Amino acid sequence: MTEFVADVVVLGGGSGGYAAALRLAELGKDVVLVEKHKLGGTCLHRGCIPTKALLHAAEVADAARGAAGIGVVASFDGIDPAGVRAYREGIVAKKFKGLEGLISARGIRVVHGEGSLESGAAVRVGDDVYRGSDVILATGSYSRTLPGLDIGGRVLTSEQALDLDVVPERVVVLGGGVIGVEFASVWRSFGVEVTIVEALPHLLPAEDVSSSKALERAFRKRGIGFQLGRRFSSLTQTESSVTVSLDDGTELEADYVLVAVGRGPSTAGLGFEEAGVRLDRGFVQTDERLRTTAAHVWAVGDIVPGLQLAHRGFQQGIFVAEEIAGLSPVLVPDVDVPRVAYSHPEVASVGLTEAQAQERFGADGVRAYEYNLAGNGRSEIIGTSGIVKIVRRVDGPVVGAHLVGDRVGELITEAQLAVGWEAHPEDIAPFVHAHPTQSEALGEAFLALAGKPLHAL
Ligand SMILES: Cc1cc2nc3c(=O)[nH]c(=O)nc-3n(C[C@H](O)[C@H](O)[C@H](O)COP(=O)(O)OP(=O)(O)OC[C@H]3O[C@@H](n4cnc5c(N)ncnc54)[C@H](O)[C@@H]3O)c2cc1C
């Protein structure tokens, strides 16, 4: 056995782990980053980036289909899966190269191999032990499935769905959360017949109900089917098709089934509990400073209960790095982390839903205003419909923002500042939004809540 020493050892080089490593190195710490696969983790290789490349290909397909309607001569002649793959892999490869360069330029020692936690803030990789003053756990998550539903053959997780080199005719998507909705959107744009099955009453059930309903209207218009409030019961597959049975007896036949029912923490068999790290249903239990129950062992990213998003992982990684360096940073609570589903249309939000705000401040203590994108010139030009809904406390700050429409993911930052800085609509109303932009819709909502609507009644 060889023992190596570092200031900090990070286990897992995905969004949370590599962000921690980069910030620690910036703060002058000697860092070892242990990664069993590729730096960048789920987000770069199997998540955010490749799926958004697919969604962009889907957007181009839709634009080609709709070109004649705006006087552009073009035609949609189909999808070339190999071409889409080459485009997607090219983007990932470039970002991966950039990340590797950055990690190396910051002097971070990368150890390639599968690590496990050892008592006393150390990580074992094969026969070698890397001991730090602190260890950060960032081992990420995996696609979950349901009892009686084995992955394989025509039953896919998002990982196999990304790798699919055919455009199927019919797909059933189990789960109407972000991943399910994004794949459904891509496939529909590629010409696939799609049905989403969601056990809860709405698509994107964690979102404000107005956003879910607006998305459902848009999906219905696009011909995306969905079965809401229905549970998966059983599945049979043959060489050429899959049949999914639901709890009400409905049978859905398809070429493939995507299982998108959530992601579990990758923490099993890594020595966490043996080293004193308490788990709850596999998730690492931490205090509000992201300390685990083992001294000098921290956790970030998808293994920490809460939103499973790359940018939450980034900020937790930066937070822990600064905490270790004694800088007393502030952790942004999950509710103030922006959330975006990049479907067509996009759904973006930050802060509380109207129902959550009413629960917290009382029904009379909350006011919500919904501005319809039909009144927004830029949205009309790009051919999108949707809503901007702002929730405020009566005579108080903005506590939530909920947006639906193409490209609204790019608007969520302004809403985040409003929620994060506890701004009152009256404070924001005087700021000017460039015309014609979709951001004017946010401006209109703030103006209306400040009692002086412009292009609204
Ligand atoms: C299809 C899909 C689409 C997504 N889209 C988005 C999006 O658009 N926006 C967004 O914000 N989030 C998105 N996400 C979520 C995002 O990918 C995750 O929240 C993020 O990757 C979590 O970062 P992490 O560091 O916790 O874990 P990961 O990124 O999973 O990284 C964990 C790393 O640890 C390594 N590892 C695990 N165990 C060991 C071990 N024992 N030894 C060594 N290395 C180990 C893994 O190989 C991996 O590289 C998406 C996820 C999926 C699946």
Coordinates of C-alpha atoms and ligand atoms in Angstrom, one line a residue:
M1 CA 0.0 0.0 0.0
T2 CA 1.2 3.5 -0.8
E3 CA -0.2 6.4 1.1
F4 CA -0.4 9.9 -0.5
V5 CA -1.3 13.1 1.4
A6 CA -3.2 16.1 0.1
D7 CA -5.1 19.0 1.7
V8 CA -8.4 17.7 0.3
V9 CA -9.4 14.5 -1.5
V10 CA -12.6 14.7 -3.7
L11 CA -14.4 11.5 -4.5
G12 CA -16.2 11.9 -7.8
G13 CA -15.4 14.3 -10.7
G14 CA -18.9 15.4 -11.7
S15 CA -20.5 18.8 -11.4
G16 CA -20.2 18.9 -7.6
G17 CA -16.8 17.3 -7.2
Y18 CA -15.0 19.1 -9.9
A19 CA -16.4 22.5 -8.9
A20 CA -15.1 21.9 -5.3
A21 CA -11.7 20.9 -6.7
L22 CA -11.4 23.9 -8.9
R23 CA -12.4 26.4 -6.1
L24 CA -10.1 24.6 -3.6
A25 CA -7.2 24.9 -6.1
E26 CA -8.0 28.6 -6.6
L27 CA -7.8 29.0 -2.9
G28 CA -4.3 27.5 -2.8
K29 CA -5.2 24.0 -1.6
D30 CA -3.5 20.8 -2.8
V31 CA -6.3 18.7 -4.2
V32 CA -6.6 15.1 -5.3
L33 CA -9.7 14.3 -7.5
V34 CA -10.7 10.6 -7.8
E35 CA -12.8 9.7 -10.8
K36 CA -13.6 6.2 -12.1
H37 CA -15.0 7.2 -15.4
K38 CA -14.6 10.6 -17.0
L39 CA -14.3 14.1 -15.5
G40 CA -17.5 16.0 -16.0
G41 CA -19.8 13.2 -14.7
T42 CA -23.4 12.7 -15.6
C43 CA -24.1 16.3 -16.6
L44 CA -21.4 16.5 -19.3
H45 CA -21.4 12.9 -20.6
R46 CA -25.0 11.6 -20.1
G47 CA -27.1 14.4 -18.9
C48 CA -27.4 18.2 -19.3
I49 CA -25.1 18.7 -22.3
P50 CA -26.0 15.8 -24.6
T51 CA -29.7 16.1 -23.9
K52 CA -29.7 19.8 -24.7
A53 CA -27.8 19.1 -27.9
L54 CA -30.7 16.7 -28.8
L55 CA -33.2 19.3 -27.9
H56 CA -31.4 21.8 -30.2
A57 CA -31.6 19.3 -33.1
A58 CA -35.3 18.9 -32.3
E59 CA -35.7 22.7 -32.4
V60 CA -34.0 22.8 -35.8
A61 CA -36.3 20.0 -37.1
D62 CA -39.4 22.0 -35.9
A63 CA -38.0 25.2 -37.5
A64 CA -37.5 23.4 -40.8
R65 CA -41.1 22.0 -40.6
G66 CA -42.5 25.5 -39.9
A67 CA -40.3 27.4 -42.4
A68 CA -42.9 27.7 -45.1
G69 CA -45.3 29.5 -42.6
I70 CA -42.9 32.4 -42.4
G71 CA -41.9 32.5 -46.0
V72 CA -38.7 30.6 -45.9
V73 CA -38.3 27.9 -48.5
A74 CA -37.0 24.8 -46.7
S75 CA -38.2 21.3 -46.1
F76 CA -38.0 18.8 -43.3
D77 CA -36.8 15.5 -44.9
G78 CA -36.2 13.5 -41.7
I79 CA -33.6 12.9 -38.9
D80 CA -30.2 11.3 -39.5
P81 CA -29.5 9.6 -36.2
A82 CA -25.8 9.2 -37.1
G83 CA -25.6 13.0 -37.9
V84 CA -27.3 13.9 -34.6
R85 CA -24.9 11.6 -32.7
A86 CA -21.9 13.2 -34.3
Y87 CA -23.1 16.7 -33.5
R88 CA -23.9 15.7 -29.9
E89 CA -20.7 13.9 -29.3
G90 CA -18.7 16.7 -30.9
I91 CA -20.1 19.2 -28.3
V92 CA -19.4 16.8 -25.4
A93 CA -15.9 16.1 -26.6
K94 CA -15.1 19.9 -26.8
K95 CA -16.5 20.6 -23.4
F96 CA -14.6 17.6 -21.9
K97 CA -11.3 18.7 -23.4
G98 CA -11.9 22.2 -22.0
L99 CA -12.6 20.8 -18.5
E100 CA -9.6 18.5 -18.5
G101 CA -7.4 21.5 -19.5
L102 CA -8.9 23.6 -16.7
I103 CA -8.4 20.9 -14.1
S104 CA -4.8 20.4 -15.2
A105 CA -4.1 24.1 -15.4
R106 CA -5.2 24.5 -11.8
G107 CA -2.7 21.8 -10.7
I108 CA -5.3 19.4 -9.5
R109 CA -4.0 15.8 -9.3
V110 CA -6.5 13.5 -11.0
V111 CA -6.5 9.8 -9.9
H112 CA -8.3 7.5 -12.3
G113 CA -10.0 4.6 -10.5
E114 CA -12.8 3.5 -8.3
G115 CA -12.5 5.0 -4.8
S116 CA -14.0 4.1 -1.5
L117 CA -14.1 6.0 1.8
E118 CA -11.8 5.0 4.7
S119 CA -12.1 6.2 8.3
G120 CA -10.0 9.2 9.1
A121 CA -10.7 11.3 6.0
A122 CA -9.1 9.1 3.4
V123 CA -10.0 7.5 0.0
R124 CA -8.7 4.1 -1.1
V125 CA -8.2 3.4 -4.8
G126 CA -6.9 -0.1 -5.3
D127 CA -3.8 -0.5 -3.1
D128 CA -3.3 3.3 -2.7
V129 CA -4.7 5.5 0.0
Y130 CA -5.2 9.3 -0.4
R131 CA -5.4 11.0 2.9
G132 CA -6.6 14.5 3.2
S133 CA -7.3 17.0 6.0
D134 CA -10.8 16.8 4.5
V135 CA -12.7 14.5 2.1
I136 CA -15.6 15.6 -0.1
L137 CA -18.0 12.9 -1.3
A138 CA -19.5 13.6 -4.8
T139 CA -20.4 10.3 -6.3
G140 CA -23.6 11.4 -8.0
S141 CA -26.7 9.4 -8.9
Y142 CA -28.1 6.6 -11.2
S143 CA -31.4 6.1 -13.0
R144 CA -34.0 4.4 -10.8
T145 CA -36.5 1.9 -12.0
L146 CA -39.8 0.5 -10.6
P147 CA -40.4 -2.9 -8.9
G148 CA -41.0 -5.5 -11.7
L149 CA -39.5 -3.3 -14.3
D150 CA -36.1 -4.5 -15.5
I151 CA -34.0 -2.3 -17.7
G152 CA -32.8 -4.0 -20.9
G153 CA -33.8 -4.8 -24.4
R154 CA -36.5 -2.2 -25.3
V155 CA -36.8 -0.8 -21.8
L156 CA -34.4 2.1 -21.6
T157 CA -33.0 4.6 -19.1
S158 CA -32.0 8.1 -20.2
E159 CA -28.5 6.7 -20.8
Q160 CA -29.6 4.1 -23.4
A161 CA -32.2 6.5 -24.9
L162 CA -29.3 9.0 -25.6
D163 CA -27.4 6.2 -27.3
L164 CA -30.4 5.0 -29.4
D165 CA -29.3 5.0 -33.1
V166 CA -32.8 4.8 -34.6
V167 CA -35.8 7.1 -34.6
P168 CA -38.6 4.9 -33.2
E169 CA -42.2 5.0 -34.3
R170 CA -43.8 4.9 -30.9
V171 CA -42.4 5.4 -27.4
V172 CA -43.9 5.3 -23.9
V173 CA -42.2 7.5 -21.4
L174 CA -42.7 6.4 -17.7
G175 CA -42.5 9.6 -15.6
G176 CA -43.5 13.1 -16.4
G177 CA -40.7 14.8 -14.6
V178 CA -38.0 16.9 -16.2
I179 CA -36.1 14.0 -17.9
G180 CA -39.3 12.4 -19.2
V181 CA -40.7 15.6 -20.5
E182 CA -37.4 16.6 -22.3
F183 CA -37.1 13.2 -24.1
A184 CA -40.8 13.3 -25.0
S185 CA -40.3 16.7 -26.5
V186 CA -37.2 15.6 -28.6
W187 CA -38.9 12.4 -29.8
R188 CA -42.1 14.3 -30.9
S189 CA -40.0 16.8 -32.8
F190 CA -38.3 13.8 -34.5
G191 CA -41.7 12.6 -35.6
V192 CA -42.3 9.9 -32.9
E193 CA -45.7 9.0 -31.4
V194 CA -45.1 9.6 -27.7
T195 CA -47.2 8.8 -24.6
I196 CA -46.1 10.0 -21.2
V197 CA -47.4 8.1 -18.1
E198 CA -47.3 10.1 -14.8
A199 CA -48.7 8.8 -11.5
L200 CA -49.3 12.3 -10.1
P201 CA -52.1 14.5 -11.5
H202 CA -49.8 16.7 -13.7
L203 CA -46.7 16.8 -15.8
L204 CA -43.7 18.4 -14.0
P205 CA -45.7 17.8 -10.7
A206 CA -43.2 19.8 -8.6
E207 CA -43.9 23.0 -10.6
D208 CA -46.6 25.6 -10.0
V209 CA -49.8 24.1 -11.3
S210 CA -50.2 26.9 -13.9
S211 CA -46.9 26.0 -15.4
S212 CA -47.8 22.3 -15.6
K213 CA -51.2 23.1 -17.2
A214 CA -49.6 25.4 -19.7
L215 CA -47.1 22.7 -20.6
E216 CA -49.9 20.2 -20.9
R217 CA -51.8 22.5 -23.3
A218 CA -48.7 22.9 -25.4
F219 CA -47.9 19.2 -25.5
R220 CA -51.5 18.4 -26.4
K221 CA -51.3 20.8 -29.3
R222 CA -48.0 19.1 -30.4
G223 CA -49.8 15.7 -30.3
I224 CA -47.8 14.4 -27.3
G225 CA -50.1 12.0 -25.4
F226 CA -50.1 11.7 -21.6
Q227 CA -51.9 9.6 -19.1
L228 CA -52.0 11.5 -15.8
G229 CA -52.8 10.0 -12.4
R230 CA -52.0 6.5 -13.8
R231 CA -49.5 4.0 -12.4
F232 CA -47.4 1.5 -14.2
S233 CA -48.6 -2.0 -13.4
S234 CA -46.6 -4.4 -15.6
L235 CA -44.6 -4.7 -18.9
T236 CA -44.0 -7.4 -21.4
Q237 CA -41.6 -7.2 -24.3
T238 CA -41.0 -9.2 -27.5
E239 CA -38.3 -9.0 -30.2
S240 CA -40.2 -6.1 -31.8
S241 CA -42.3 -4.3 -29.3
V242 CA -43.1 -3.6 -25.7
T243 CA -46.6 -3.5 -24.0
V244 CA -47.0 -1.4 -20.9
S245 CA -50.1 -2.1 -18.7
L246 CA -51.4 0.6 -16.3
D247 CA -53.3 0.3 -13.1
D248 CA -56.6 1.2 -14.8
G249 CA -56.2 -1.6 -17.3
T250 CA -55.0 0.6 -20.2
E251 CA -52.4 -1.1 -22.4
L252 CA -49.9 0.9 -24.4
E253 CA -47.8 -0.7 -27.1
A254 CA -44.6 0.9 -28.3
D255 CA -41.2 0.2 -29.8
Y256 CA -39.4 1.4 -26.7
V257 CA -40.2 2.4 -23.1
L258 CA -38.1 5.1 -21.4
V259 CA -38.0 4.7 -17.6
A260 CA -37.6 8.2 -16.2
V261 CA -38.9 7.8 -12.6
G262 CA -36.1 9.6 -10.7
R263 CA -32.5 9.1 -9.8
G264 CA -31.1 7.4 -6.7
P265 CA -27.9 8.3 -4.9
S266 CA -24.7 6.3 -5.9
T267 CA -23.5 5.6 -2.4
A268 CA -23.8 1.8 -2.0
G269 CA -20.7 -0.3 -1.3
L270 CA -18.4 2.7 -1.1
G271 CA -17.5 2.4 2.6
F272 CA -19.5 5.5 3.6
E273 CA -21.4 4.0 6.5
E274 CA -18.4 2.0 7.7
A275 CA -16.5 5.3 7.9
G276 CA -19.3 6.9 10.0
V277 CA -21.3 8.7 7.3
R278 CA -25.0 8.3 8.0
L279 CA -27.2 7.5 5.1
D280 CA -31.0 7.8 4.8
R281 CA -32.4 5.6 2.0
G282 CA -29.0 5.9 0.4
F283 CA -28.8 9.7 0.5
V284 CA -26.0 11.2 2.6
Q285 CA -27.2 13.0 5.7
T286 CA -25.6 16.4 6.2
D287 CA -26.0 19.4 8.4
E288 CA -26.8 22.8 6.9
R289 CA -23.0 23.4 6.2
L290 CA -22.9 20.1 4.2
R291 CA -20.9 18.3 6.9
T292 CA -21.6 14.6 7.1
T293 CA -21.7 12.7 10.4
A294 CA -18.0 11.7 9.9
A295 CA -15.5 14.3 11.0
H296 CA -13.9 16.2 8.1
V297 CA -16.1 14.4 5.5
W298 CA -18.4 16.6 3.4
A299 CA -21.0 15.8 0.7
V300 CA -22.2 17.7 -2.4
G301 CA -24.4 17.2 -5.4
D302 CA -27.0 14.5 -6.2
I303 CA -26.1 12.4 -3.1
V304 CA -27.4 15.2 -0.8
P305 CA -31.2 15.1 -0.6
G306 CA -32.9 17.9 -2.6
L307 CA -32.8 19.2 -6.1
Q308 CA -30.7 17.0 -8.4
L309 CA -29.3 19.7 -10.7
A310 CA -25.8 20.4 -12.0
H311 CA -25.7 24.1 -10.9
R312 CA -26.8 23.1 -7.4
G313 CA -23.9 20.7 -7.4
F314 CA -21.6 23.5 -8.6
Q315 CA -22.7 25.9 -5.9
Q316 CA -22.5 23.2 -3.2
G317 CA -18.9 22.3 -4.4
I318 CA -17.8 26.0 -4.3
F319 CA -19.5 26.4 -0.9
V320 CA -17.7 23.4 0.7
A321 CA -14.4 24.5 -0.8
E322 CA -14.8 28.0 0.8
E323 CA -16.0 26.5 4.1
I324 CA -12.9 24.3 4.3
A325 CA -10.8 27.4 3.5
G326 CA -12.5 29.2 6.4
L327 CA -14.3 31.8 4.3
S328 CA -17.7 31.4 5.9
P329 CA -19.7 31.3 2.6
V330 CA -23.4 31.5 2.3
L331 CA -25.3 28.5 0.9
V332 CA -28.2 29.3 -1.5
P333 CA -31.2 27.3 -0.3
D334 CA -32.7 24.8 -2.8
V335 CA -35.9 26.9 -3.1
D336 CA -33.8 29.8 -4.6
V337 CA -32.0 27.6 -7.1
P338 CA -33.5 28.1 -10.6
R339 CA -35.0 25.1 -12.3
V340 CA -35.5 24.7 -16.1
A341 CA -37.1 21.9 -18.2
Y342 CA -35.7 22.5 -21.7
S343 CA -38.6 21.0 -23.5
H344 CA -40.5 22.8 -26.3
P345 CA -41.9 24.9 -24.7
E346 CA -39.5 25.4 -21.8
V347 CA -40.6 25.6 -18.2
A348 CA -38.5 27.7 -15.8
S349 CA -39.0 28.6 -12.2
V350 CA -37.4 29.9 -9.0
G351 CA -38.7 30.3 -5.5
L352 CA -42.1 29.2 -4.1
T353 CA -45.1 28.1 -6.1
E354 CA -48.3 30.0 -5.4
A355 CA -49.6 27.1 -3.3
Q356 CA -46.4 26.9 -1.3
A357 CA -46.5 30.7 -0.7
Q358 CA -50.1 30.5 0.4
E359 CA -49.2 27.6 2.8
R360 CA -46.4 29.7 4.3
F361 CA -48.0 33.2 4.4
G362 CA -51.7 32.5 4.3
A363 CA -54.0 32.8 1.3
D364 CA -54.6 36.5 2.0
G365 CA -50.9 37.1 2.4
V366 CA -50.0 36.3 -1.2
R367 CA -50.7 37.9 -4.6
A368 CA -50.0 36.3 -7.9
Y369 CA -50.1 37.8 -11.4
E370 CA -50.0 35.9 -14.6
Y371 CA -49.0 37.6 -17.8
N372 CA -49.8 35.8 -21.0
L373 CA -47.0 35.7 -23.7
A374 CA -49.7 36.4 -26.2
G375 CA -49.1 40.1 -25.3
N376 CA -45.4 39.9 -25.9
G377 CA -44.1 40.9 -29.3
R378 CA -40.9 38.8 -29.4
S379 CA -42.8 35.7 -28.3
E380 CA -45.3 36.2 -31.2
I381 CA -42.4 36.6 -33.6
I382 CA -40.7 33.4 -32.6
G383 CA -44.1 31.6 -32.5
T384 CA -44.2 30.6 -28.9
S385 CA -47.0 30.9 -26.4
G386 CA -46.9 30.6 -22.6
I387 CA -47.0 32.5 -19.4
V388 CA -45.0 34.5 -16.9
K389 CA -46.4 34.2 -13.4
I390 CA -45.0 36.1 -10.5
V391 CA -45.9 35.4 -6.8
R392 CA -45.3 38.1 -4.2
R393 CA -46.2 38.6 -0.6
V394 CA -48.9 41.3 -0.2
D395 CA -47.0 44.6 0.2
G396 CA -43.9 42.5 0.3
P397 CA -41.2 40.9 -1.9
V398 CA -41.3 38.6 -4.9
V399 CA -41.2 35.0 -3.6
G400 CA -41.6 33.0 -6.8
A401 CA -41.5 33.2 -10.5
H402 CA -42.9 30.6 -13.0
L403 CA -42.4 30.8 -16.7
V404 CA -43.5 28.7 -19.7
G405 CA -42.5 29.4 -23.3
D406 CA -39.7 28.8 -25.8
R407 CA -36.4 30.3 -24.5
V408 CA -37.8 31.3 -21.1
G409 CA -34.9 29.4 -19.4
E410 CA -32.8 32.4 -20.4
L411 CA -35.1 34.7 -18.4
I412 CA -35.0 32.9 -15.1
T413 CA -31.8 34.7 -13.9
E414 CA -33.6 38.1 -13.6
A415 CA -36.4 36.3 -11.6
Q416 CA -33.8 34.6 -9.5
L417 CA -32.2 38.0 -8.6
A418 CA -35.7 39.3 -7.7
V419 CA -36.4 36.3 -5.4
G420 CA -32.9 36.0 -4.0
W421 CA -32.7 39.7 -3.2
E422 CA -36.2 39.8 -1.9
A423 CA -37.0 42.7 -4.2
H424 CA -40.5 44.2 -4.2
P425 CA -42.2 44.6 -7.6
E426 CA -42.2 48.3 -6.9
D427 CA -38.3 48.2 -6.8
I428 CA -38.0 46.4 -10.1
A429 CA -40.8 48.1 -12.0
P430 CA -38.7 51.2 -12.9
F431 CA -36.0 49.1 -14.6
V432 CA -36.3 49.2 -18.4
H433 CA -36.5 46.0 -20.5
A434 CA -35.3 46.2 -24.0
H435 CA -38.0 46.1 -26.7
P436 CA -38.8 43.7 -28.3
T437 CA -37.5 41.0 -25.9
Q438 CA -39.2 38.2 -24.1
S439 CA -37.9 39.7 -20.9
E440 CA -40.5 42.4 -21.3
A441 CA -43.0 39.8 -20.1
L442 CA -41.3 39.7 -16.8
G443 CA -41.2 43.5 -16.7
E444 CA -45.0 43.6 -17.5
A445 CA -45.7 41.2 -14.6
F446 CA -43.6 43.4 -12.2
L447 CA -45.4 46.5 -13.4
A448 CA -48.8 44.9 -12.9
L449 CA -47.9 43.8 -9.4
A450 CA -46.7 47.3 -8.7
G451 CA -50.1 48.6 -9.7
K452 CA -49.2 50.1 -13.1
P453 CA -49.7 47.6 -15.9
L454 CA -48.6 48.8 -19.3
H455 CA -49.7 46.3 -22.0
A456 CA -52.2 44.5 -19.8
L457 CA -55.4 45.4 -18.0
Ligands
LIG1 C1 -30.7 12.9 -18.8 C2 -30.3 13.9 -17.8 C3 -30.4 15.3 -18.1 C4 -30.1 16.2 -17.2 N1 -30.2 17.5 -17.5 C5 -29.8 18.5 -16.6 C6 -29.9 19.8 -16.9 O1 -30.3 20.2 -18.1 N2 -29.5 20.8 -16.0 C7 -29.1 20.4 -14.8 O2 -28.8 21.3 -14.0 N3 -29.0 19.1 -14.4 C8 -29.4 18.1 -15.3 N4 -29.2 16.8 -15.0 C9 -28.8 16.5 -13.6 C10 -27.2 16.6 -13.5 O3 -26.6 15.8 -14.5 C11 -26.8 16.2 -12.1 O4 -27.6 16.9 -11.1 C12 -25.3 16.4 -11.8 O5 -24.6 15.7 -12.8 C13 -25.0 15.9 -10.4 O6 -23.6 16.2 -10.2 P1 -22.8 15.3 -9.2 O7 -21.5 15.8 -9.1 O8 -23.6 15.1 -7.9 O9 -22.8 13.8 -9.8 P2 -22.3 13.2 -11.2 O10 -22.3 14.3 -12.2 O11 -23.1 12.0 -11.4 O12 -20.8 12.9 -10.9 C14 -20.4 11.9 -10.1 C15 -19.1 11.4 -10.6 O13 -18.5 10.5 -9.6 C16 -17.9 9.4 -10.2 N5 -17.9 8.3 -9.3 C17 -19.0 7.7 -8.7 N6 -18.6 6.8 -7.8 C18 -17.2 6.8 -7.8 C19 -16.2 6.1 -7.2 N7 -16.5 5.1 -6.3 N8 -14.9 6.4 -7.4 C20 -14.6 7.3 -8.3 N9 -15.5 8.0 -9.0 C21 -16.8 7.8 -8.8 C22 -18.8 9.2 -11.4 O14 -18.1 8.5 -12.4 C23 -19.2 10.6 -11.8 O15 -18.2 11.1 -12.8 C24 -29.6 15.8 -15.9 C25 -29.4 14.5 -15.6 C26 -29.8 13.5 -16.5 C27 -29.6 12.0 -16.2

